[in-house]
PDB file of C-alpha atoms and ligand atoms in Angstrom:
ATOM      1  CA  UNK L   8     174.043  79.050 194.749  1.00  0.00           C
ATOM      2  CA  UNK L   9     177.615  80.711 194.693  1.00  0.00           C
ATOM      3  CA  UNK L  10     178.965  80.713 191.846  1.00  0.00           C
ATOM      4  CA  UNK L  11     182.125  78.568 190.744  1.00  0.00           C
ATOM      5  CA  UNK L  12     185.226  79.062 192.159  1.00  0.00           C
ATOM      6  CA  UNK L  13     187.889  78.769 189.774  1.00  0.00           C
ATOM      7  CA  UNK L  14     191.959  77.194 190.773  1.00  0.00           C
ATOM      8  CA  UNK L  15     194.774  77.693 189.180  1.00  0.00           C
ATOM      9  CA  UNK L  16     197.482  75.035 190.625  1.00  0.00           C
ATOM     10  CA  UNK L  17     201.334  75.186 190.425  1.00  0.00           C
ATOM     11  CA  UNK L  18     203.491  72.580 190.639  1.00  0.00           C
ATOM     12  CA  UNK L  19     207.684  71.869 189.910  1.00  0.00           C
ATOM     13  CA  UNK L  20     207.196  68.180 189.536  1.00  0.00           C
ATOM     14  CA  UNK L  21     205.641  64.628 190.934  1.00  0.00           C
ATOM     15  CA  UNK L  22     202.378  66.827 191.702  1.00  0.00           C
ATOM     16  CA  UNK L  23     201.067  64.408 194.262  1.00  0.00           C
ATOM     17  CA  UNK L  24     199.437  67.131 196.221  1.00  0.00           C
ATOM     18  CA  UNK L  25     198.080  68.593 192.864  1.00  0.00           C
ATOM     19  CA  UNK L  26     196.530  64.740 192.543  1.00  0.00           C
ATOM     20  CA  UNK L  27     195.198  64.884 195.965  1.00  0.00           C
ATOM     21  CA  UNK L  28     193.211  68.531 195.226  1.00  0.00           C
ATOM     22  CA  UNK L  29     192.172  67.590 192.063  1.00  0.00           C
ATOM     23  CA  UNK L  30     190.282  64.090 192.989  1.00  0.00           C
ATOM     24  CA  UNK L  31     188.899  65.635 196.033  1.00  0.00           C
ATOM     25  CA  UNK L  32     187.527  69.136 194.210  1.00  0.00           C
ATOM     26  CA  UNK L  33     185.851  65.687 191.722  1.00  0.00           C
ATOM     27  CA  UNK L  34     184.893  63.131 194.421  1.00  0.00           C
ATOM     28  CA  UNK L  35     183.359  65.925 197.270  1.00  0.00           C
ATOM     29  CA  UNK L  36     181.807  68.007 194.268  1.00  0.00           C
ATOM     30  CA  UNK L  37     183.815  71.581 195.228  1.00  0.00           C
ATOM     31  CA  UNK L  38     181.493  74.700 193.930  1.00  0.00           C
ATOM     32  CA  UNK L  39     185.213  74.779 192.387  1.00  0.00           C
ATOM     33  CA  UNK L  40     186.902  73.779 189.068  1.00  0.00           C
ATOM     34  CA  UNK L  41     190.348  73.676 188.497  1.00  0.00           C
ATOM     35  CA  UNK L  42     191.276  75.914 185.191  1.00  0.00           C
ATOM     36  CA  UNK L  43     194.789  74.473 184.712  1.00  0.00           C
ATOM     37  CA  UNK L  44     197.894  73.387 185.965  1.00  0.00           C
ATOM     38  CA  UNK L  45     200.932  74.876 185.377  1.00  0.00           C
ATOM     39  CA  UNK L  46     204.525  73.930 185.971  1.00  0.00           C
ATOM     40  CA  UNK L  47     207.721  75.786 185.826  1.00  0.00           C
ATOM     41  CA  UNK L  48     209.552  72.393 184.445  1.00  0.00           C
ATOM     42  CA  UNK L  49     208.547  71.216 180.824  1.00  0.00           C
ATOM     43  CA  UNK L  50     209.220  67.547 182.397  1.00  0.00           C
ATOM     44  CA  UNK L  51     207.076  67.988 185.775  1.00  0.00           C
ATOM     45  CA  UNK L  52     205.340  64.237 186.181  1.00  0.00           C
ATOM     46  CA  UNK L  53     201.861  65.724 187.046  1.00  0.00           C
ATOM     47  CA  UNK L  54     201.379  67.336 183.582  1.00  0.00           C
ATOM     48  CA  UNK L  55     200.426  63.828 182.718  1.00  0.00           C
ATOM     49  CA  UNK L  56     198.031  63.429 185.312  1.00  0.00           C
ATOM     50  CA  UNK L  57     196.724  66.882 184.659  1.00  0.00           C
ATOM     51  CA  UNK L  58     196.303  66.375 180.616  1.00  0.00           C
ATOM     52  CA  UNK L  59     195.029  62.704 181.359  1.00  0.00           C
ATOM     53  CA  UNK L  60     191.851  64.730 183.430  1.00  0.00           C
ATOM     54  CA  UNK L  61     191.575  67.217 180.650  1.00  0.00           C
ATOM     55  CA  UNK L  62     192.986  69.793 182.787  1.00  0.00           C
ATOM     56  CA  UNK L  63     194.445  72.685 180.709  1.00  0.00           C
ATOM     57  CA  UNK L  64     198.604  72.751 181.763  1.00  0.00           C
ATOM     58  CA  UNK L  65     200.979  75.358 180.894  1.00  0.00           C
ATOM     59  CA  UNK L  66     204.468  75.486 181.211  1.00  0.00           C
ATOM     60  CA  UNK L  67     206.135  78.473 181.901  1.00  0.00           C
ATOM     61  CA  UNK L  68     210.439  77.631 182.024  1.00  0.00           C
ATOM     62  CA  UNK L  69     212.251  79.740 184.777  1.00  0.00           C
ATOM     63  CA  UNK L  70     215.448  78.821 182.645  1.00  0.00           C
ATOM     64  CA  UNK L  71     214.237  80.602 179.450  1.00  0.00           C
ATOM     65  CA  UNK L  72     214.141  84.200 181.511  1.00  0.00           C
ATOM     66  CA  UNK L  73     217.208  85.841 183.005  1.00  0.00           C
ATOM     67  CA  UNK L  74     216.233  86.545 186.222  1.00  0.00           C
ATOM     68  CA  UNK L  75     212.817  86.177 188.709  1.00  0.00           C
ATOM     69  CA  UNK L  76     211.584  89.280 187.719  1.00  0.00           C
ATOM     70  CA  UNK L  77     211.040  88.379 183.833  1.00  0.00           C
ATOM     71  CA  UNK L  78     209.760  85.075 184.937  1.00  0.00           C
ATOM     72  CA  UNK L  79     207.357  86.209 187.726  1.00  0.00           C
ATOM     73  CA  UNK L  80     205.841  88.400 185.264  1.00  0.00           C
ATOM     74  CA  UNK L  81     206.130  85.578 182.523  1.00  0.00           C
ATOM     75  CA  UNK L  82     204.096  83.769 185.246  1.00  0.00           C
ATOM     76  CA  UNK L  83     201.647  86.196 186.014  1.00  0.00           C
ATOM     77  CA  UNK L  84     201.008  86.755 182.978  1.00  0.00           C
ATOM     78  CA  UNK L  85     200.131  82.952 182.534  1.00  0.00           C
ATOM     79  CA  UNK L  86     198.450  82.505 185.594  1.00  0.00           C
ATOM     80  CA  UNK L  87     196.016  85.538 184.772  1.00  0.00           C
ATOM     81  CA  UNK L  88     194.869  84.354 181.521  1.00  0.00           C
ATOM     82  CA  UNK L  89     193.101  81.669 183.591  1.00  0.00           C
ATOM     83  CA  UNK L  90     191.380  84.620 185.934  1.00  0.00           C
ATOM     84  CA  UNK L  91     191.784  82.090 189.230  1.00  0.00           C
ATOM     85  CA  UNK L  92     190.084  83.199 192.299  1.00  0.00           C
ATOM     86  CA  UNK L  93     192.719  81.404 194.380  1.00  0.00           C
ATOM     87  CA  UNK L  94     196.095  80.202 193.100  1.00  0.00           C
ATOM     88  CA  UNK L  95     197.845  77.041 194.786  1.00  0.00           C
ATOM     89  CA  UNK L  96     201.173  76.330 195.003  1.00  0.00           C
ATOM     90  CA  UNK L  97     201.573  72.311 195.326  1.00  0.00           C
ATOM     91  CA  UNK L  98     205.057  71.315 195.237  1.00  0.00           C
ATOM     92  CA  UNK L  99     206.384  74.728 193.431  1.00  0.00           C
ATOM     93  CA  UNK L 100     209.715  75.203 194.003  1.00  0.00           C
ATOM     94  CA  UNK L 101     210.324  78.787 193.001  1.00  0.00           C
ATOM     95  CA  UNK L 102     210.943  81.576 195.678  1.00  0.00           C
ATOM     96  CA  UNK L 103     208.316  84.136 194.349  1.00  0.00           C
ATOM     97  CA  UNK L 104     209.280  88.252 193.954  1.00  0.00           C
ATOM     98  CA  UNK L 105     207.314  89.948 196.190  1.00  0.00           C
ATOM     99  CA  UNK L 106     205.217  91.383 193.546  1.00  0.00           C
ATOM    100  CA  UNK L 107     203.665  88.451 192.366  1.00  0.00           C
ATOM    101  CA  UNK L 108     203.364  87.523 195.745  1.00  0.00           C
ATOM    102  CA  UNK L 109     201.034  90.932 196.625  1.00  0.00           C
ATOM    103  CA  UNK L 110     199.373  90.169 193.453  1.00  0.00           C
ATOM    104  CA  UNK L 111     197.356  87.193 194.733  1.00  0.00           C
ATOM    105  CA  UNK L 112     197.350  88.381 198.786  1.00  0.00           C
ATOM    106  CA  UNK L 113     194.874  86.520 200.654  1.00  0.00           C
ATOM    107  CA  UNK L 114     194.244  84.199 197.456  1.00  0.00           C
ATOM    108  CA  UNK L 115     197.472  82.145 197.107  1.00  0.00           C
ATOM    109  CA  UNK L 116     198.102  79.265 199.518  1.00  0.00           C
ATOM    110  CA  UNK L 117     201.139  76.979 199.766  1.00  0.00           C
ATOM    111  CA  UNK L 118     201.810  73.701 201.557  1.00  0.00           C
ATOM    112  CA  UNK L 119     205.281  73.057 203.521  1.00  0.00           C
ATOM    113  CA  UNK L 120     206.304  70.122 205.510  1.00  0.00           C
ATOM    114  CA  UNK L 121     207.130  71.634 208.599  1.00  0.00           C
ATOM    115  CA  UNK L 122     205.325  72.674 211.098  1.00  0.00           C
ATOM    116  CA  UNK L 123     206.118  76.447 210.767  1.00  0.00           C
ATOM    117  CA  UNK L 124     207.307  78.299 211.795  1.00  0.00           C
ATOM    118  CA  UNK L 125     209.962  75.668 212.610  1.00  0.00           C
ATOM    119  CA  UNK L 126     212.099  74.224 209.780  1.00  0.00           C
ATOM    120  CA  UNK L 127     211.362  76.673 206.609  1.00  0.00           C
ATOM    121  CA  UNK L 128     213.305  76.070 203.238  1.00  0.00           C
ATOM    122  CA  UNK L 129     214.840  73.215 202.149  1.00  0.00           C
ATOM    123  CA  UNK L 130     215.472  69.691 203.381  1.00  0.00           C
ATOM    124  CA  UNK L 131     212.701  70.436 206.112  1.00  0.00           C
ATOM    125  CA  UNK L 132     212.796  66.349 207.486  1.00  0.00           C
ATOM    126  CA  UNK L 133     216.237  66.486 207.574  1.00  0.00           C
ATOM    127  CA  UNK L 134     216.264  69.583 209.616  1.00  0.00           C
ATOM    128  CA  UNK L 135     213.715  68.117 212.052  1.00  0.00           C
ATOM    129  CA  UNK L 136     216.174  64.790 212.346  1.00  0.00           C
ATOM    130  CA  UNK L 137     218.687  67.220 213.264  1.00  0.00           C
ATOM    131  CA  UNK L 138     217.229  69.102 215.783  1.00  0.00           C
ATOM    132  CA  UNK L 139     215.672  66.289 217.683  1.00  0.00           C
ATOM    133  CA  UNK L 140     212.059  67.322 217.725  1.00  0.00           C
ATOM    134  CA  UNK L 141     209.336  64.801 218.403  1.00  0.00           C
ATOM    135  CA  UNK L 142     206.921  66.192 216.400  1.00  0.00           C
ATOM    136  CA  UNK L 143     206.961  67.085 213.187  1.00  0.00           C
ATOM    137  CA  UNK L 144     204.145  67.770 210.225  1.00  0.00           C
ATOM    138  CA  UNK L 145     202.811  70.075 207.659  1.00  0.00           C
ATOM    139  CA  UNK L 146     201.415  73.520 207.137  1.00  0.00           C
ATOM    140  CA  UNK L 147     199.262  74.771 205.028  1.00  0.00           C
ATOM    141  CA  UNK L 148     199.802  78.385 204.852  1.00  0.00           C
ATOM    142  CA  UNK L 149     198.343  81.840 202.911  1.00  0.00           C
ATOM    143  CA  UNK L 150     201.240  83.274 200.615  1.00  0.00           C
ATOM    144  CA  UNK L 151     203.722  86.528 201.917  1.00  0.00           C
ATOM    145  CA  UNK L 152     206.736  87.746 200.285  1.00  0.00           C
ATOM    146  CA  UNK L 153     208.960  85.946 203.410  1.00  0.00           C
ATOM    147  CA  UNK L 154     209.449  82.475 202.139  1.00  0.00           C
ATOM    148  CA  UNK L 155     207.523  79.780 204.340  1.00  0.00           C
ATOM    149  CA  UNK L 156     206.048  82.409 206.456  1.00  0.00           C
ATOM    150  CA  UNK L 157     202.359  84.047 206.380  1.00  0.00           C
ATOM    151  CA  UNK L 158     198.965  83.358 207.479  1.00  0.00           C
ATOM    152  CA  UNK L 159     198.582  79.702 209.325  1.00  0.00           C
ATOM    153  CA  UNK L 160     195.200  77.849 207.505  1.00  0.00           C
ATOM    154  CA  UNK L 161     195.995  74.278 209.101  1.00  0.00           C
ATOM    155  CA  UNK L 162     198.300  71.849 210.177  1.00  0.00           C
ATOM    156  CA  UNK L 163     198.797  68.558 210.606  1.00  0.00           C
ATOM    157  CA  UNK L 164     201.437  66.659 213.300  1.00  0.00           C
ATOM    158  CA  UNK L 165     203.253  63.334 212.832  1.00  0.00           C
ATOM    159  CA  UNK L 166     205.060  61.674 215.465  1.00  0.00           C
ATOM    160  CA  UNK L 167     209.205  61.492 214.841  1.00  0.00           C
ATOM    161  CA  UNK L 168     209.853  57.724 215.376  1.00  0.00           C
ATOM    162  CA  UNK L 169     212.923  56.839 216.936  1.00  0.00           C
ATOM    163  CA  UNK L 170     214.055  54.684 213.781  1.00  0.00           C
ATOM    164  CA  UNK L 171     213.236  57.080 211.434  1.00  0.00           C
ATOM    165  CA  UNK L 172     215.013  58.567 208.344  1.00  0.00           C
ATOM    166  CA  UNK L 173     214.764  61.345 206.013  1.00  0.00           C
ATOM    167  CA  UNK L 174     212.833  58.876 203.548  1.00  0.00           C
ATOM    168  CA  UNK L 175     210.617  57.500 206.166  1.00  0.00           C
ATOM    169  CA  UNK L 176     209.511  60.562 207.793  1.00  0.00           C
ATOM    170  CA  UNK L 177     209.069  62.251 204.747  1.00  0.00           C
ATOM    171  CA  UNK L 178     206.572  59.498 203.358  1.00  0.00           C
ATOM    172  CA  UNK L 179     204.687  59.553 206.316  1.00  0.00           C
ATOM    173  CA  UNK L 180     204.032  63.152 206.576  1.00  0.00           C
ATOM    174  CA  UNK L 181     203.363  63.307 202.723  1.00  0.00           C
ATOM    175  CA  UNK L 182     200.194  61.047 203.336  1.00  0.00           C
ATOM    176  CA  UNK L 183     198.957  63.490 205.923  1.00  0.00           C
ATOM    177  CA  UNK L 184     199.658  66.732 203.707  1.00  0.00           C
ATOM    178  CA  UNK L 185     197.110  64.721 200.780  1.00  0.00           C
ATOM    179  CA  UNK L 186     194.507  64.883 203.389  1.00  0.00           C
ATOM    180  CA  UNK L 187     195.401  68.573 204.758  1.00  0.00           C
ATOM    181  CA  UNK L 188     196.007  70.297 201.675  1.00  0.00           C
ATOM    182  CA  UNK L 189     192.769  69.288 200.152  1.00  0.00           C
ATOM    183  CA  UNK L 190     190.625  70.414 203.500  1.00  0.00           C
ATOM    184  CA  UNK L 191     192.529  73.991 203.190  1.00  0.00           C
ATOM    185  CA  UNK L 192     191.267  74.419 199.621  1.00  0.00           C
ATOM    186  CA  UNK L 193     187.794  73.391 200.036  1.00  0.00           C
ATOM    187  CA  UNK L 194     187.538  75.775 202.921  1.00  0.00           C
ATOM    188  CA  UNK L 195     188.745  78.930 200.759  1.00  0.00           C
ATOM    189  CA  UNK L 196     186.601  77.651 198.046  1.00  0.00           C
ATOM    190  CA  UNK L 197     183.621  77.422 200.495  1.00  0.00           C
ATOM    191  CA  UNK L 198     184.641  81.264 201.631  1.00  0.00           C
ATOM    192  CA  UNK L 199     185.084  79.850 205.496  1.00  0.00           C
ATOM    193  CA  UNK L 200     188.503  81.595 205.619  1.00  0.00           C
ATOM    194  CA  UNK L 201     189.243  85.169 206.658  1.00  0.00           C
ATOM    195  CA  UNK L 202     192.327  87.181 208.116  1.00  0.00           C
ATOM    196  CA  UNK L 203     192.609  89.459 211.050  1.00  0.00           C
ATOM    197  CA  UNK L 204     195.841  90.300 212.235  1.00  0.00           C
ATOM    198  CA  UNK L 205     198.127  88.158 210.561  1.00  0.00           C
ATOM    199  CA  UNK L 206     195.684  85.084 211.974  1.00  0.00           C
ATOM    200  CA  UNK L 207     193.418  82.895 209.812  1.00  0.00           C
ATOM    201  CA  UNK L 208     189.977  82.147 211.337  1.00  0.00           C
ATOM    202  CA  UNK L 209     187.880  79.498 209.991  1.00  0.00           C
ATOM    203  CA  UNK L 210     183.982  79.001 209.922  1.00  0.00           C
ATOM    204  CA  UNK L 211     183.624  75.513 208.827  1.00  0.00           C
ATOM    205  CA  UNK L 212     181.948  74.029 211.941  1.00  0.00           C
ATOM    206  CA  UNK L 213     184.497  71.240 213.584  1.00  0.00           C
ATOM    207  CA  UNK L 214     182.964  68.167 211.406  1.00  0.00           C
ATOM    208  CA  UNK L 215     183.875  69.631 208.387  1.00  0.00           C
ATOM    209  CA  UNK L 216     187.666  70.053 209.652  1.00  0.00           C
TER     210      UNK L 216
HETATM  211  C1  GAR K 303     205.495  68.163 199.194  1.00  0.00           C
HETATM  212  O1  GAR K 303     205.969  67.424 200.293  1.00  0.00           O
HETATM  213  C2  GAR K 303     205.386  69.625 199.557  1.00  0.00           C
HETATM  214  O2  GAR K 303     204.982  69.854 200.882  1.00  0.00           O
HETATM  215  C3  GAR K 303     206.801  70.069 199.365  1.00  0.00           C
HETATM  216  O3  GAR K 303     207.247  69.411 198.209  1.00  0.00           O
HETATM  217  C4  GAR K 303     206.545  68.185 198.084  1.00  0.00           C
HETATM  218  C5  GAR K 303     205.906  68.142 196.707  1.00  0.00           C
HETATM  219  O4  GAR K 303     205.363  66.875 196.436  1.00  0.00           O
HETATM  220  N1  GAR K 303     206.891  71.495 199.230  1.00  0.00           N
HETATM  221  C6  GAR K 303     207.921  72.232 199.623  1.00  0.00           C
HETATM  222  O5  GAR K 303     208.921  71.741 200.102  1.00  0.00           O
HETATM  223  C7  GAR K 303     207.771  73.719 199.403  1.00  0.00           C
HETATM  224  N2  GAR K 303     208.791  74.434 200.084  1.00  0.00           N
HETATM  225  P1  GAR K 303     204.251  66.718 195.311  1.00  0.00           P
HETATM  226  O6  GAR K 303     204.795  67.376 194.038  1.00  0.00           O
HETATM  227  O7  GAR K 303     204.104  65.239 195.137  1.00  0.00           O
HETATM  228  O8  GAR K 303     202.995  67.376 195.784  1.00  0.00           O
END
């Protein structure tokens, strides 16, 4: 059997995505375990989740360093002494120095909810009201130094409803990313991901997607 994969997960607050990966890595029995979860906020809402599993958390402040640099390697420094095999980002809102970032190539993933490469940053639902689209969704994506960009592992597409708001939408495509996000994870854990020219190809056969 392959041995254990081991997750280190990092969120900035609610951690709803963190939930989502945690119960499914239980529930589907992941060769996986998660080693801790840490949070760049002291009062991040899914440290309680996290402690009430017995999770090991860590907090590691962004406002107690003086610029990303010292807190990037604060962070890595953090994030090593758990030796992950694949580092998530769930909900952390911290643009990363490209350092850290080409630390953990091809074993960091993030979730955004766009459907990038349309609508990166901030305020992504808004930004889809705006422009009209009729699609919208989430992307889970491997980690680069450009924010929101880098290696496409899956995404998921939710129809823009003509009475929608920012609220609305936003709940709607949440519930899809707690099914996509988890999928992603288990398929890096289950070594079905590789990357060939900036494009992620996936063995899991089409049941398991
Ligand atoms: C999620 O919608 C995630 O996609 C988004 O923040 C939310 C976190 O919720 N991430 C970004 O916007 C990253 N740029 P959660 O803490 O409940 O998982």
């Amino acid at each position: 059997m392959r041995a254990m994969r081991s997750i280190v997960i990092l969120i900035s607050g609610r951690g709803s995505n963190m939930q989502a990966i945690v119960r499914a890595a239980q529930t589907e029995q992941w060769p996986a375990r998660i080693a801790a979860i840490i949070s760049n906020r002291a009062d991040a809402e899914g440290l309680k989740f996290a402690a009430a599993q017995g999770i090991p958390t860590a907090v590691v402040a962004n406002k107690d360093y003086p610029d990303r640099e010292q807190f990037d390697a604060a962070l890595r420094l953090v994030i090593d002494g758990f030796a992950p095999d694949l580092v998530v980002l769930a909900g952390f809102m911290r643009i990363l120095t490209a350092p850290l970032v080409e630390h953990y190539a091809g074993r960091m993933l993030n979730i955004h909810p766009s459907l990038l490469p349309s609508f990166p940053g901030m305020a992504t639902h808004r930004q889809a009201l705006q422009a009209g689209v009729k699609v919208h969704g989430a992307t889970v994506h491997f980690v680069t130094p450009m924010l929101d960009h880098g290696p496409i592992v899956a995404q998921v597409v939710v129809a823009v409803l003509e009475d929608d708001t920012e609220q609305s939408l936003e709940q709607r495509v949440l519930v899809e990313e707690h099914q996509l996000y988890p999928r992603a994870v288990r398929w890096f854990v289950e070594n079905r991901l590789s990357i060939e020219d900036g494009r992620v190809h996936n063995s899991a056969a089409p049941h398991e997607r």
